[in-house]
Every structure is written in C-alpha cells, then in structure tokens.
mmCIF file of C-alpha atoms in Angstrom:
data_model
loop_
_atom_site.group_PDB
_atom_site.id
_atom_site.type_symbol
_atom_site.label_atom_id
_atom_site.label_comp_id
_atom_site.label_asym_id
_atom_site.label_seq_id
_atom_site.Cartn_x
_atom_site.Cartn_y
_atom_site.Cartn_z
ATOM 1 C CA UNK A 1 16.065 -5.704 -23.643
ATOM 2 C CA UNK A 2 15.927 -2.285 -25.250
ATOM 3 C CA UNK A 3 13.522 -1.156 -28.007
ATOM 4 C CA UNK A 4 13.134 2.494 -29.323
ATOM 5 C CA UNK A 5 15.188 3.920 -26.594
ATOM 6 C CA UNK A 6 13.093 2.733 -23.876
ATOM 7 C CA UNK A 7 13.331 -0.046 -21.199
ATOM 8 C CA UNK A 8 11.305 -2.955 -22.034
ATOM 9 C CA UNK A 9 10.211 -5.447 -19.059
ATOM 10 C CA UNK A 10 11.680 -8.997 -19.673
ATOM 11 C CA UNK A 11 9.219 -12.035 -20.179
ATOM 12 C CA UNK A 12 11.274 -13.496 -17.145
ATOM 13 C CA UNK A 13 10.281 -10.680 -14.847
ATOM 14 C CA UNK A 14 6.512 -11.203 -15.553
ATOM 15 C CA UNK A 15 6.742 -14.915 -15.121
ATOM 16 C CA UNK A 16 8.581 -14.713 -11.930
ATOM 17 C CA UNK A 17 6.074 -12.392 -10.688
ATOM 18 C CA UNK A 18 2.982 -14.274 -11.955
ATOM 19 C CA UNK A 19 4.756 -17.537 -9.777
ATOM 20 C CA UNK A 20 5.105 -15.154 -6.469
ATOM 21 C CA UNK A 21 1.423 -14.184 -6.861
ATOM 22 C CA UNK A 22 0.749 -18.031 -7.147
ATOM 23 C CA UNK A 23 2.809 -18.745 -4.018
ATOM 24 C CA UNK A 24 1.033 -16.340 -2.189
ATOM 25 C CA UNK A 25 -2.244 -17.728 -3.421
ATOM 26 C CA UNK A 26 -1.284 -21.155 -2.064
ATOM 27 C CA UNK A 27 0.100 -20.005 1.129
ATOM 28 C CA UNK A 28 -2.753 -17.584 2.293
ATOM 29 C CA UNK A 29 -5.716 -18.877 -0.040
ATOM 30 C CA UNK A 30 -8.899 -16.652 0.196
ATOM 31 C CA UNK A 31 -6.855 -14.174 2.209
ATOM 32 C CA UNK A 32 -5.035 -13.354 -0.705
ATOM 33 C CA UNK A 33 -5.726 -12.246 -4.139
ATOM 34 C CA UNK A 34 -4.272 -10.054 -6.856
ATOM 35 C CA UNK A 35 -4.521 -9.580 -10.566
ATOM 36 C CA UNK A 36 -1.983 -11.919 -12.341
ATOM 37 C CA UNK A 37 0.156 -9.172 -14.061
ATOM 38 C CA UNK A 38 2.129 -7.379 -11.187
ATOM 39 C CA UNK A 39 5.607 -6.164 -11.290
ATOM 40 C CA UNK A 40 6.815 -6.439 -7.700
ATOM 41 C CA UNK A 41 10.283 -6.563 -6.748
ATOM 42 C CA UNK A 42 11.045 -7.655 -2.908
ATOM 43 C CA UNK A 43 7.102 -7.864 -2.011
ATOM 44 C CA UNK A 44 6.960 -8.896 1.373
ATOM 45 C CA UNK A 45 3.220 -9.924 2.702
ATOM 46 C CA UNK A 46 2.247 -10.926 6.332
ATOM 47 C CA UNK A 47 -1.367 -11.972 6.836
ATOM 48 C CA UNK A 48 -2.768 -12.729 10.620
ATOM 49 C CA UNK A 49 -6.003 -13.856 11.848
ATOM 50 C CA UNK A 50 -9.036 -12.556 9.727
ATOM 51 C CA UNK A 51 -6.734 -10.252 7.622
ATOM 52 C CA UNK A 52 -6.635 -10.201 4.021
ATOM 53 C CA UNK A 53 -4.938 -8.439 1.236
ATOM 54 C CA UNK A 54 -6.559 -7.606 -2.382
ATOM 55 C CA UNK A 55 -4.479 -6.240 -4.902
ATOM 56 C CA UNK A 56 -5.844 -5.102 -8.357
ATOM 57 C CA UNK A 57 -3.957 -5.458 -11.406
ATOM 58 C CA UNK A 58 -0.770 -3.985 -13.107
ATOM 59 C CA UNK A 59 0.739 -2.644 -9.696
ATOM 60 C CA UNK A 60 4.444 -2.394 -9.021
ATOM 61 C CA UNK A 61 7.191 -1.351 -6.847
ATOM 62 C CA UNK A 62 10.774 -0.542 -6.912
ATOM 63 C CA UNK A 63 12.306 -2.487 -4.076
ATOM 64 C CA UNK A 64 10.799 -3.590 -0.487
ATOM 65 C CA UNK A 65 6.875 -3.195 -0.272
ATOM 66 C CA UNK A 66 5.654 -4.546 2.945
ATOM 67 C CA UNK A 67 2.031 -5.276 3.332
ATOM 68 C CA UNK A 68 0.558 -6.329 6.628
ATOM 69 C CA UNK A 69 -2.539 -7.574 7.568
ATOM 70 C CA UNK A 70 -3.213 -8.172 11.044
ATOM 71 C CA UNK A 71 -6.800 -8.652 11.442
ATOM 72 C CA UNK A 72 -7.704 -6.021 8.826
ATOM 73 C CA UNK A 73 -8.471 -5.771 5.315
ATOM 74 C CA UNK A 74 -5.984 -3.957 2.754
ATOM 75 C CA UNK A 75 -7.201 -3.306 -0.549
ATOM 76 C CA UNK A 76 -5.268 -1.568 -3.683
ATOM 77 C CA UNK A 77 -6.509 -0.717 -6.867
ATOM 78 C CA UNK A 78 -5.236 -1.069 -10.178
ATOM 79 C CA UNK A 79 -2.015 0.753 -11.763
ATOM 80 C CA UNK A 80 -0.395 1.747 -8.130
ATOM 81 C CA UNK A 81 3.230 2.280 -7.903
ATOM 82 C CA UNK A 82 5.236 2.080 -4.750
ATOM 83 C CA UNK A 83 8.934 3.358 -4.388
ATOM 84 C CA UNK A 84 11.568 2.043 -2.257
ATOM 85 C CA UNK A 85 10.539 1.101 1.572
ATOM 86 C CA UNK A 86 6.885 1.286 1.534
ATOM 87 C CA UNK A 87 4.961 -0.286 4.508
ATOM 88 C CA UNK A 88 1.193 -0.589 4.820
ATOM 89 C CA UNK A 89 -0.018 -1.928 8.219
ATOM 90 C CA UNK A 90 -3.906 -2.857 8.540
ATOM 91 C CA UNK A 91 -5.730 -3.514 11.682
ATOM 92 C CA UNK A 92 -9.094 -2.340 10.486
ATOM 93 C CA UNK A 93 -8.942 -1.730 6.742
ATOM 94 C CA UNK A 94 -6.587 0.192 4.246
ATOM 95 C CA UNK A 95 -8.397 1.103 1.017
ATOM 96 C CA UNK A 96 -6.454 2.444 -2.006
ATOM 97 C CA UNK A 97 -7.860 3.632 -5.217
ATOM 98 C CA UNK A 98 -6.725 3.232 -8.693
ATOM 99 C CA UNK A 99 -3.503 4.882 -10.426
ATOM 100 C CA UNK A 100 -1.963 6.022 -7.167
ATOM 101 C CA UNK A 101 1.711 6.872 -7.005
ATOM 102 C CA UNK A 102 3.831 6.632 -3.570
ATOM 103 C CA UNK A 103 7.271 8.134 -3.014
ATOM 104 C CA UNK A 104 10.087 6.308 -0.769
ATOM 105 C CA UNK A 105 9.554 5.346 2.590
ATOM 106 C CA UNK A 106 5.700 5.765 2.649
ATOM 107 C CA UNK A 107 3.910 4.617 6.162
ATOM 108 C CA UNK A 108 0.370 3.937 6.228
ATOM 109 C CA UNK A 109 -0.899 2.516 9.539
ATOM 110 C CA UNK A 110 -4.516 2.438 10.544
ATOM 111 C CA UNK A 111 -3.892 1.880 14.229
ATOM 112 C CA UNK A 112 -2.229 3.743 17.074
ATOM 113 C CA UNK A 113 -0.922 1.988 20.681
ATOM 114 C CA UNK A 114 -3.374 2.959 22.933
ATOM 115 C CA UNK A 115 -1.303 4.827 25.747
ATOM 116 C CA UNK A 116 -4.061 4.884 28.384
ATOM 117 C CA UNK A 117 -3.532 2.193 31.297
ATOM 118 C CA UNK A 118 -7.343 2.182 32.148
ATOM 119 C CA UNK A 119 -8.220 1.117 28.523
ATOM 120 C CA UNK A 120 -8.754 -2.739 27.817
ATOM 121 C CA UNK A 121 -7.797 -2.779 24.175
ATOM 122 C CA UNK A 122 -4.142 -2.241 23.248
ATOM 123 C CA UNK A 123 -4.387 -0.415 19.943
ATOM 124 C CA UNK A 124 -7.103 1.997 18.410
ATOM 125 C CA UNK A 125 -7.935 1.937 14.874
ATOM 126 C CA UNK A 126 -10.175 3.546 12.245
ATOM 127 C CA UNK A 127 -9.836 2.757 8.639
ATOM 128 C CA UNK A 128 -7.782 4.568 5.922
ATOM 129 C CA UNK A 129 -9.269 5.737 2.667
ATOM 130 C CA UNK A 130 -7.215 6.813 0.078
ATOM 131 C CA UNK A 131 -8.996 7.922 -3.499
ATOM 132 C CA UNK A 132 -8.027 7.514 -7.270
ATOM 133 C CA UNK A 133 -4.986 9.419 -8.820
ATOM 134 C CA UNK A 134 -3.193 10.300 -5.762
ATOM 135 C CA UNK A 135 0.321 11.335 -5.739
ATOM 136 C CA UNK A 136 2.204 11.102 -2.288
ATOM 137 C CA UNK A 137 5.810 12.356 -1.764
ATOM 138 C CA UNK A 138 8.647 10.501 -0.072
ATOM 139 C CA UNK A 139 8.607 9.989 3.781
ATOM 140 C CA UNK A 140 4.885 10.527 4.161
ATOM 141 C CA UNK A 141 3.031 9.024 7.393
ATOM 142 C CA UNK A 142 -0.861 8.823 6.677
ATOM 143 C CA UNK A 143 -2.112 7.711 10.084
ATOM 144 C CA UNK A 144 -5.575 6.003 11.251
ATOM 145 C CA UNK A 145 -8.675 7.927 10.318
ATOM 146 C CA UNK A 146 -7.736 9.603 7.170
ATOM 147 C CA UNK A 147 -9.470 9.824 3.963
ATOM 148 C CA UNK A 148 -7.838 11.706 0.832
ATOM 149 C CA UNK A 149 -10.215 12.638 -2.114
ATOM 150 C CA UNK A 150 -8.960 11.748 -5.661
ATOM 151 C CA UNK A 151 -6.823 13.710 -7.448
ATOM 152 C CA UNK A 152 -4.662 14.872 -4.427
ATOM 153 C CA UNK A 153 -1.000 15.977 -3.825
ATOM 154 C CA UNK A 154 0.528 14.865 -0.898
ATOM 155 C CA UNK A 155 4.169 16.456 -0.131
ATOM 156 C CA UNK A 156 7.116 14.898 0.770
ATOM 157 C CA UNK A 157 7.878 14.821 4.608
ATOM 158 C CA UNK A 158 3.875 15.190 5.480
ATOM 159 C CA UNK A 159 2.080 13.657 8.220
ATOM 160 C CA UNK A 160 -1.677 13.368 7.437
ATOM 161 C CA UNK A 161 -4.583 12.413 9.568
ATOM 162 C CA UNK A 162 -8.157 13.460 8.702
ATOM 163 C CA UNK A 163 -10.087 14.354 5.730
ATOM 164 C CA UNK A 164 -8.316 15.718 2.779
ATOM 165 C CA UNK A 165 -10.685 17.300 -0.016
ATOM 166 C CA UNK A 166 -10.578 16.165 -3.418
ATOM 167 C CA UNK A 167 -8.087 17.830 -5.676
ATOM 168 C CA UNK A 168 -6.335 19.289 -2.767
ATOM 169 C CA UNK A 169 -2.456 19.962 -2.402
ATOM 170 C CA UNK A 170 -0.586 19.349 0.981
ATOM 171 C CA UNK A 171 2.784 20.530 1.872
ATOM 172 C CA UNK A 172 3.525 20.743 5.313
ATOM 173 C CA UNK A 173 6.547 23.609 5.982
ATOM 174 C CA UNK A 174 9.125 22.918 8.348
#
C-alpha cells in the first residue's frame, strides 16, 4: 500500500511477524521473548543449552539476521534496526540498548577460540554492552569485552574491542 508518498507496512506483514514470534516462543519456551510488534525479514534464531534471547518491541531487519545464544544471553532493546547479513553470537552476554542502527554484515561475538594448547577451555568469553542511540556502519566487527557508550557512531569497516566512551565517533583508516 502507498499513502501520501510513503510506503506503509502491510497488515499481512505484521500478522506474519506475530506468527513467527509465537512460533519461536512455542519452540524455545522461556528461553525466547519478544515484543509482539516486530518487522523481521529472514530472522534466524538458535538457542543452545542455557542460552536466552530477549527482544524489545518495534525491532526490524532487512534480510538475514542471525541471533545465536550458545549458553549465553542476547538482549536487544526497543526500536533497533539491523541491515542485511548481521550475526550476533553470545556465549556469555550481549546487551544492546534502544534505538540502535546497524549496517550490513555486522558481526558481534562475545567469545574467541582459545588458541593456547595448555588451556582446558576451548573458548574465552566476556560480555559486550552497546548503549542507546548507537549507529554502527557496514562491515563492522565488535569483539568480546567491548562496551560502547550511548550516542556513539562506529564507522564502516571498523573492528571494535575495549571501551568506547559515550558520544564518541570511531573511524578506522586503512
């Protein structure tokens, strides 16, 4: 439908997304929760072990969003947008605030493989926290142990690890 030069969302799309949320709730039980109004296109969820996925309301994506909770917790606030080809994998915890926008091919991963042969654990993990009103460009990788403050901008192609102070702009020159 078109109204006053702007494209409106079809009621069919909202019904389809509501059904998808209900199906995921049935499949995963208490390990999955989401606000009832979502506009997801090709949302892929995987929950293993003690993993949990919690989604706020009014989130959307534009094709192929992968949310994986492998014994970890993945929490996404309200009004977040994920462009095509984003993947978030939590073995410990990933928390995303409200009103965040993410560009194409985002990778957020809270763990690394432990390459030291004398270590008993296969993975090393630490939480990731992304504040409110954060804008992240295309092809960005956010690594374990990262905290991004409110109102930050992360430029396309950046690799982020560590603390990013609120209202910062990060651009990595190549």
